[in-house]
Coordinates of C-alpha atoms in Angstrom, one line a residue:
M1 CA -0.1 -0.1 0.2
S2 CA 1.9 3.4 -0.6
E3 CA 2.3 6.1 2.0
V4 CA 0.0 8.7 1.2
V5 CA 2.0 12.4 1.2
E6 CA 0.0 15.2 2.4
T7 CA 1.5 18.2 -0.1
P8 CA 2.1 21.8 1.8
A9 CA -0.2 24.6 1.5
R10 CA 1.0 27.7 -0.2
L11 CA -0.2 31.7 0.6
L12 CA 0.0 33.3 -2.5
L13 CA -0.8 36.9 -1.9
A14 CA -3.4 38.7 -5.2
S15 CA -1.5 41.7 -3.8
A16 CA 1.0 44.4 -4.7
S17 CA 0.2 46.3 -1.2
W18 CA 3.9 46.5 0.3
G19 CA 2.1 47.2 3.5
R20 CA 0.1 44.0 3.1
K21 CA 3.9 42.0 2.7
K22 CA 4.8 43.7 5.2
V23 CA 1.8 42.9 7.5
L24 CA 2.4 39.6 6.5
T25 CA 6.1 39.3 6.5
D26 CA 6.0 40.6 9.9
A27 CA 3.7 37.6 10.9
G28 CA 6.4 35.5 9.8
L29 CA 4.4 33.4 6.9
A30 CA 5.9 32.7 4.0
F31 CA 3.7 33.0 0.5
T32 CA 4.5 34.4 -2.5
T33 CA 2.7 37.3 -4.3
R34 CA 0.5 37.7 -7.6
V35 CA -1.6 40.6 -9.1
S36 CA -4.8 40.0 -10.2
A37 CA -5.6 42.5 -13.5
V38 CA -8.9 42.6 -12.1
D39 CA -10.4 46.3 -13.0
E40 CA -12.5 47.5 -10.4
D41 CA -14.7 50.0 -11.3
A42 CA -16.1 47.9 -13.2
V43 CA -16.3 44.9 -10.9
L44 CA -18.4 47.7 -8.7
Q45 CA -20.7 49.1 -11.6
A46 CA -21.1 45.5 -12.1
A47 CA -22.3 44.6 -9.2
V48 CA -24.7 47.3 -8.6
A49 CA -26.2 46.9 -11.3
E50 CA -27.5 43.6 -10.4
L51 CA -27.6 44.0 -7.1
G52 CA -27.9 47.3 -5.9
P53 CA -26.0 49.9 -3.8
R54 CA -23.3 48.0 -2.1
T55 CA -21.8 49.1 0.9
P56 CA -18.9 50.1 2.0
A57 CA -17.9 47.5 3.8
Q58 CA -20.1 45.1 1.2
T59 CA -17.0 46.6 -1.3
A60 CA -14.5 45.9 0.2
L61 CA -15.5 42.7 0.1
L62 CA -16.6 42.4 -3.2
L63 CA -13.4 43.6 -4.6
A64 CA -11.2 40.7 -2.3
R65 CA -13.5 38.2 -3.5
A66 CA -13.0 39.2 -7.5
K67 CA -9.2 40.0 -7.2
A68 CA -8.4 36.3 -5.5
E69 CA -11.0 35.0 -8.4
D70 CA -8.6 36.3 -11.1
V71 CA -6.1 35.0 -9.4
A72 CA -7.1 31.7 -9.0
A73 CA -8.3 31.2 -12.3
D74 CA -5.1 30.6 -13.7
D75 CA -2.7 27.0 -13.1
H76 CA -2.3 26.7 -9.4
E77 CA 0.8 24.0 -7.7
A78 CA -1.7 21.7 -5.5
G79 CA -2.2 23.1 -1.9
T80 CA -2.3 26.4 -3.2
L81 CA -4.1 29.2 -1.5
V82 CA -5.1 31.9 -2.9
L83 CA -6.1 35.9 -0.6
G84 CA -7.5 37.7 -2.2
C85 CA -7.8 40.8 0.0
D86 CA -9.0 45.2 -0.6
S87 CA -9.5 48.0 1.6
V88 CA -12.6 51.0 1.5
F89 CA -12.6 53.8 4.3
E90 CA -15.9 54.7 5.0
L91 CA -16.9 58.2 6.4
D92 CA -20.6 59.3 7.3
G93 CA -21.7 56.5 5.1
V94 CA -19.6 57.5 1.7
A95 CA -17.3 54.7 0.4
Y96 CA -13.5 56.4 -0.6
G97 CA -10.8 54.4 -2.3
K98 CA -8.0 55.6 -3.8
P99 CA -7.5 59.2 -4.2
H100 CA -5.3 59.5 -7.0
T101 CA -3.9 62.5 -7.5
P102 CA -2.9 65.8 -5.1
E103 CA -6.3 68.0 -5.9
V104 CA -8.3 64.9 -4.5
A105 CA -6.3 64.0 -1.5
R106 CA -6.3 67.2 0.2
E107 CA -9.9 67.1 -0.1
R108 CA -10.7 64.4 1.5
W109 CA -8.1 65.2 4.2
Q110 CA -9.9 68.3 4.7
Q111 CA -12.3 65.9 5.7
L112 CA -10.9 64.1 7.4
S113 CA -8.9 66.6 9.6
G114 CA -10.6 66.3 13.4
S115 CA -12.8 63.0 12.8
T116 CA -14.0 59.3 12.5
G117 CA -14.0 56.8 10.1
L118 CA -14.1 52.9 9.3
L119 CA -11.8 51.3 7.6
H120 CA -12.6 48.1 6.5
S121 CA -10.5 45.3 4.6
G122 CA -12.1 42.5 3.1
H123 CA -10.7 39.1 3.1
W124 CA -11.3 36.5 0.4
L125 CA -9.9 33.2 0.5
I126 CA -9.8 30.3 -2.5
D127 CA -8.9 26.6 -2.5
T128 CA -7.4 25.9 -5.4
A129 CA -8.1 22.5 -5.6
A130 CA -11.6 22.7 -4.1
P131 CA -12.8 26.6 -5.7
D132 CA -16.4 25.6 -4.8
T133 CA -15.4 26.2 -0.1
A134 CA -14.2 29.2 -0.9
Q135 CA -14.6 31.6 1.9
G136 CA -14.8 35.7 2.6
Q137 CA -14.6 38.0 5.5
I138 CA -14.3 41.2 7.3
S139 CA -12.4 43.2 9.5
S140 CA -13.1 46.6 10.8
T141 CA -11.3 49.8 12.2
V142 CA -11.7 52.5 13.7
V143 CA -10.0 55.3 13.5
H144 CA -9.8 58.6 15.1
F145 CA -8.2 61.7 13.2
S146 CA -6.1 64.1 14.9
K147 CA -7.0 68.5 13.5
V148 CA -5.0 68.2 11.5
S149 CA -3.0 72.3 9.6
E150 CA -3.5 73.1 6.1
A151 CA 0.5 73.1 6.4
E152 CA 0.3 69.7 7.4
I153 CA -2.4 68.0 4.8
E154 CA -0.3 70.0 1.8
A155 CA 2.9 68.9 3.5
Y156 CA 1.5 65.2 3.9
V157 CA -0.4 65.2 0.7
A158 CA 2.7 66.7 -1.4
S159 CA 5.2 63.7 0.2
G160 CA 2.7 61.5 -2.4
E161 CA 2.2 59.0 0.6
P162 CA -1.8 58.7 1.2
L163 CA -2.6 59.0 -3.7
P164 CA -2.1 55.0 -4.1
C165 CA -4.2 54.4 -0.3
A166 CA -7.9 54.0 0.9
G167 CA -8.6 57.3 2.4
A168 CA -5.4 59.1 1.4
F169 CA -3.3 57.5 4.2
T170 CA -1.4 55.1 5.9
I171 CA -1.7 54.2 9.8
D172 CA 2.2 53.0 9.5
G173 CA 3.3 56.1 7.4
L174 CA 3.6 59.4 7.8
A175 CA 0.0 59.8 8.4
A176 CA 0.9 58.4 12.2
S177 CA 1.1 61.2 13.9
F178 CA -1.8 62.6 12.5
I179 CA -4.1 59.7 13.6
E180 CA -5.3 60.1 17.4
S181 CA -6.6 56.3 17.9
I182 CA -8.2 53.2 16.7
E183 CA -10.3 50.7 17.7
G184 CA -9.8 47.2 16.7
N185 CA -7.3 46.2 14.5
F186 CA -3.8 47.9 13.5
Q187 CA -3.0 45.1 11.4
N188 CA -6.5 45.7 9.5
V189 CA -5.8 50.0 8.6
V190 CA -2.3 48.7 6.9
G191 CA -4.6 46.1 4.8
L192 CA -4.7 42.9 6.2
D193 CA -6.0 41.5 9.8
V194 CA -3.7 38.0 10.4
S195 CA -6.1 37.0 12.4
T196 CA -9.1 37.5 10.1
L197 CA -6.0 35.4 7.6
R198 CA -6.0 32.6 10.8
T199 CA -10.4 32.4 11.1
L200 CA -10.0 32.0 7.4
L201 CA -7.0 29.4 7.2
G202 CA -8.9 27.2 9.9
N203 CA -11.7 26.3 8.3
A204 CA -9.9 25.8 5.6
G205 CA -8.3 23.3 7.8
V206 CA -5.0 24.5 7.4
Q207 CA -2.4 25.5 10.3
I208 CA -1.3 29.2 10.3
I209 CA 1.5 27.9 12.1
D210 CA 2.0 25.7 9.3
L211 CA 3.0 28.9 7.1
W212 CA 5.2 29.8 9.3
K213 CA 8.8 30.2 7.6

Protein backbone atom coordinates (compact mmCIF):
# COMPACT_ATOMS: atom_id res chain seq x y z
CA MET A 1 0.00 0.00 0.00
CA SER A 2 1.51 3.33 -1.05
CA GLU A 3 2.06 6.03 1.53
CA VAL A 4 -0.17 9.11 1.30
CA VAL A 5 1.92 12.27 1.21
CA GLU A 6 0.18 15.46 2.28
CA THR A 7 0.82 18.49 0.10
CA PRO A 8 2.03 21.47 2.13
CA ALA A 9 -0.12 24.59 1.96
CA ARG A 10 1.22 27.53 -0.03
CA LEU A 11 -0.13 31.03 0.46
CA LEU A 12 -0.41 33.28 -2.60
CA LEU A 13 -1.27 36.93 -1.97
CA ALA A 14 -3.26 38.46 -4.84
CA SER A 15 -2.01 41.97 -4.19
CA ALA A 16 0.86 44.33 -4.97
CA SER A 17 0.38 46.23 -1.69
CA TRP A 18 3.69 46.66 0.14
CA GLY A 19 1.73 47.15 3.37
CA ARG A 20 0.02 43.76 3.08
CA LYS A 21 3.32 42.10 2.19
CA LYS A 22 4.91 43.65 5.28
CA VAL A 23 2.08 42.44 7.51
CA LEU A 24 2.55 38.86 6.32
CA THR A 25 6.34 39.11 6.53
CA ASP A 26 6.23 40.54 10.06
CA ALA A 27 3.87 37.73 11.06
CA GLY A 28 6.51 35.24 9.94
CA LEU A 29 4.44 33.76 7.13
CA ALA A 30 5.83 32.27 3.93
CA PHE A 31 4.02 33.55 0.85
CA THR A 32 4.36 34.59 -2.76
CA THR A 33 2.50 37.32 -4.64
CA ARG A 34 0.71 37.64 -7.94
CA VAL A 35 -1.11 40.83 -8.89
CA SER A 36 -4.65 40.53 -10.23
CA ALA A 37 -5.80 42.24 -13.42
CA VAL A 38 -9.23 43.11 -12.02
CA ASP A 39 -10.94 46.31 -13.17
CA GLU A 40 -12.32 47.37 -9.78
CA ASP A 41 -14.67 50.01 -11.16
CA ALA A 42 -16.18 47.55 -13.64
CA VAL A 43 -16.65 44.89 -10.94
CA LEU A 44 -18.38 47.35 -8.63
CA GLN A 45 -20.60 48.73 -11.39
CA ALA A 46 -21.69 45.22 -12.37
CA ALA A 47 -22.51 44.35 -8.76
CA VAL A 48 -24.53 47.51 -8.26
CA ALA A 49 -26.45 46.87 -11.50
CA GLU A 50 -27.31 43.34 -10.37
CA LEU A 51 -27.73 43.73 -6.61
CA GLY A 52 -28.19 47.42 -5.96
CA PRO A 53 -25.95 49.81 -3.99
CA ARG A 54 -23.17 48.18 -1.97
CA THR A 55 -22.14 49.34 1.49
CA PRO A 56 -18.46 50.23 2.02
CA ALA A 57 -17.91 46.92 3.82
CA GLN A 58 -19.67 44.96 1.07
CA THR A 59 -17.56 46.76 -1.51
CA ALA A 60 -14.33 45.75 0.25
CA LEU A 61 -15.36 42.09 0.34
CA LEU A 62 -16.63 42.18 -3.25
CA LEU A 63 -13.31 43.49 -4.58
CA ALA A 64 -11.26 41.14 -2.40
CA ARG A 65 -13.21 38.23 -3.87
CA ALA A 66 -12.77 39.49 -7.42
CA LYS A 67 -9.00 39.76 -6.98
CA ALA A 68 -8.73 36.28 -5.44
CA GLU A 69 -10.88 34.69 -8.14
CA ASP A 70 -8.89 36.37 -10.91
CA VAL A 71 -5.58 35.00 -9.63
CA ALA A 72 -7.03 31.61 -8.65
CA ALA A 73 -8.25 31.10 -12.24
CA ASP A 74 -4.65 30.44 -13.34
CA ASP A 75 -2.97 27.06 -12.98
CA HIS A 76 -1.37 26.56 -9.56
CA GLU A 77 0.59 23.95 -7.69
CA ALA A 78 -1.32 21.63 -5.37
CA GLY A 79 -1.91 23.16 -1.96
CA THR A 80 -2.09 26.76 -3.19
CA LEU A 81 -4.33 29.07 -1.17
CA VAL A 82 -5.06 32.40 -2.86
CA LEU A 83 -5.77 35.37 -0.62
CA GLY A 84 -7.44 38.45 -2.07
CA CYS A 85 -7.72 41.65 -0.02
CA ASP A 86 -9.22 45.07 -0.52
CA SER A 87 -9.63 48.07 1.77
CA VAL A 88 -12.33 50.73 1.72
CA PHE A 89 -12.50 53.72 4.05
CA GLU A 90 -15.92 54.85 5.24
CA LEU A 91 -16.65 58.37 6.44
CA ASP A 92 -20.21 59.41 7.29
CA GLY A 93 -21.54 56.40 5.41
CA VAL A 94 -19.65 57.22 2.20
CA ALA A 95 -17.03 54.87 0.75
CA TYR A 96 -13.63 56.28 -0.19
CA GLY A 97 -10.98 54.41 -2.13
CA LYS A 98 -7.63 55.66 -3.39
CA PRO A 99 -7.50 59.39 -4.18
CA HIS A 100 -4.88 58.99 -6.96
CA THR A 101 -4.43 62.77 -7.42
CA PRO A 102 -3.14 65.51 -5.07
CA GLU A 103 -6.34 67.51 -5.53
CA VAL A 104 -8.55 64.65 -4.33
CA ALA A 105 -6.15 63.77 -1.50
CA ARG A 106 -6.23 67.38 -0.30
CA GLU A 107 -10.04 67.39 -0.26
CA ARG A 108 -10.10 64.08 1.61
CA TRP A 109 -7.81 65.37 4.33
CA GLN A 110 -9.90 68.48 4.80
CA GLN A 111 -12.72 66.03 5.58
CA LEU A 112 -10.60 63.69 7.69
CA SER A 113 -9.24 66.41 9.99
CA GLY A 114 -10.81 65.95 13.43
CA SER A 115 -13.17 63.22 12.18
CA THR A 116 -13.77 59.54 12.88
CA GLY A 117 -14.14 56.90 10.19
CA LEU A 118 -14.08 53.16 9.56
CA LEU A 119 -11.47 51.21 7.64
CA HIS A 120 -12.94 48.02 6.17
CA SER A 121 -10.63 45.31 4.83
CA GLY A 122 -12.16 42.45 2.90
CA HIS A 123 -10.39 39.07 2.92
CA TRP A 124 -11.23 36.26 0.48
CA LEU A 125 -9.47 32.87 0.57
CA ILE A 126 -9.64 30.28 -2.19
CA ASP A 127 -8.23 26.76 -2.01
CA THR A 128 -7.42 26.22 -5.69
CA ALA A 129 -7.95 22.48 -5.23
CA ALA A 130 -11.49 23.08 -3.95
CA PRO A 131 -12.68 26.48 -5.24
CA ASP A 132 -16.28 25.81 -4.15
CA THR A 133 -15.15 26.09 -0.53
CA ALA A 134 -13.98 29.70 -0.98
CA GLN A 135 -14.82 31.99 1.92
CA GLY A 136 -14.54 35.59 2.95
CA GLN A 137 -14.61 37.85 5.97
CA ILE A 138 -14.59 41.57 6.71
CA SER A 139 -12.51 43.19 9.43
CA SER A 140 -13.38 46.78 10.39
CA THR A 141 -11.45 49.26 12.52
CA VAL A 142 -12.54 52.65 13.85
CA VAL A 143 -9.98 55.40 13.15
CA HIS A 144 -9.95 58.70 15.08
CA PHE A 145 -8.10 61.58 13.37
CA SER A 146 -6.55 64.63 15.03
CA LYS A 147 -7.20 68.16 13.86
CA VAL A 148 -4.71 68.75 11.05
CA SER A 149 -3.56 72.16 9.83
CA GLU A 150 -3.58 73.25 6.19
CA ALA A 151 0.22 73.33 6.24
CA GLU A 152 0.32 69.72 7.46
CA ILE A 153 -2.18 68.67 4.81
CA GLU A 154 -0.15 70.34 2.07
CA ALA A 155 3.06 68.70 3.29
CA TYR A 156 1.43 65.28 3.51
CA VAL A 157 -0.14 65.50 0.06
CA ALA A 158 3.18 66.70 -1.39
CA SER A 159 4.88 63.58 0.04
CA GLY A 160 2.83 61.45 -2.36
CA GLU A 161 2.10 58.88 0.33
CA PRO A 162 -1.71 59.24 0.40
CA LEU A 163 -2.29 58.97 -3.36
CA PRO A 164 -2.33 55.14 -3.68
CA CYS A 165 -3.95 54.49 -0.29
CA ALA A 166 -7.58 53.74 0.58
CA GLY A 167 -8.91 56.73 2.47
CA ALA A 168 -5.82 58.78 1.55
CA PHE A 169 -3.75 57.72 4.55
CA THR A 170 -1.50 55.04 6.00
CA ILE A 171 -1.29 54.26 9.69
CA ASP A 172 2.24 52.88 9.37
CA GLY A 173 3.68 55.88 7.54
CA LEU A 174 3.72 59.66 7.72
CA ALA A 175 0.03 59.90 8.60
CA ALA A 176 0.60 58.05 11.89
CA SER A 177 1.15 61.39 13.63
CA PHE A 178 -2.31 62.53 12.50
CA ILE A 179 -4.15 59.54 13.99
CA GLU A 180 -5.16 59.91 17.65
CA SER A 181 -6.33 56.36 18.22
CA ILE A 182 -8.05 53.34 16.75
CA GLU A 183 -10.64 50.86 17.96
CA GLY A 184 -9.90 47.45 16.50
CA ASN A 185 -7.05 45.72 14.75
CA PHE A 186 -4.01 47.80 13.76
CA GLN A 187 -2.94 45.44 10.96
CA ASN A 188 -6.38 45.74 9.45
CA VAL A 189 -5.82 49.46 8.87
CA VAL A 190 -2.62 48.55 7.01
CA GLY A 191 -4.76 46.31 4.82
CA LEU A 192 -4.63 42.73 6.11
CA ASP A 193 -5.82 41.35 9.45
CA VAL A 194 -3.72 38.28 10.26
CA SER A 195 -6.19 37.13 12.92
CA THR A 196 -8.89 37.09 10.24
CA LEU A 197 -6.55 35.18 7.93
CA ARG A 198 -5.97 32.64 10.71
CA THR A 199 -9.74 32.08 10.96
CA LEU A 200 -10.11 31.61 7.21
CA LEU A 201 -7.17 29.22 7.08
CA GLY A 202 -8.62 27.23 9.96
CA ASN A 203 -11.93 26.94 8.14
CA ALA A 204 -9.96 25.57 5.17
CA GLY A 205 -8.28 22.96 7.38
CA VAL A 206 -4.92 24.73 7.51
CA GLN A 207 -3.15 25.88 10.67
CA ILE A 208 -1.44 29.22 10.36
CA ILE A 209 1.61 27.71 12.05
CA ASP A 210 2.03 25.54 8.95
CA LEU A 211 2.81 28.72 7.01
CA TRP A 212 5.44 29.98 9.41
CA LYS A 213 8.85 30.28 7.75
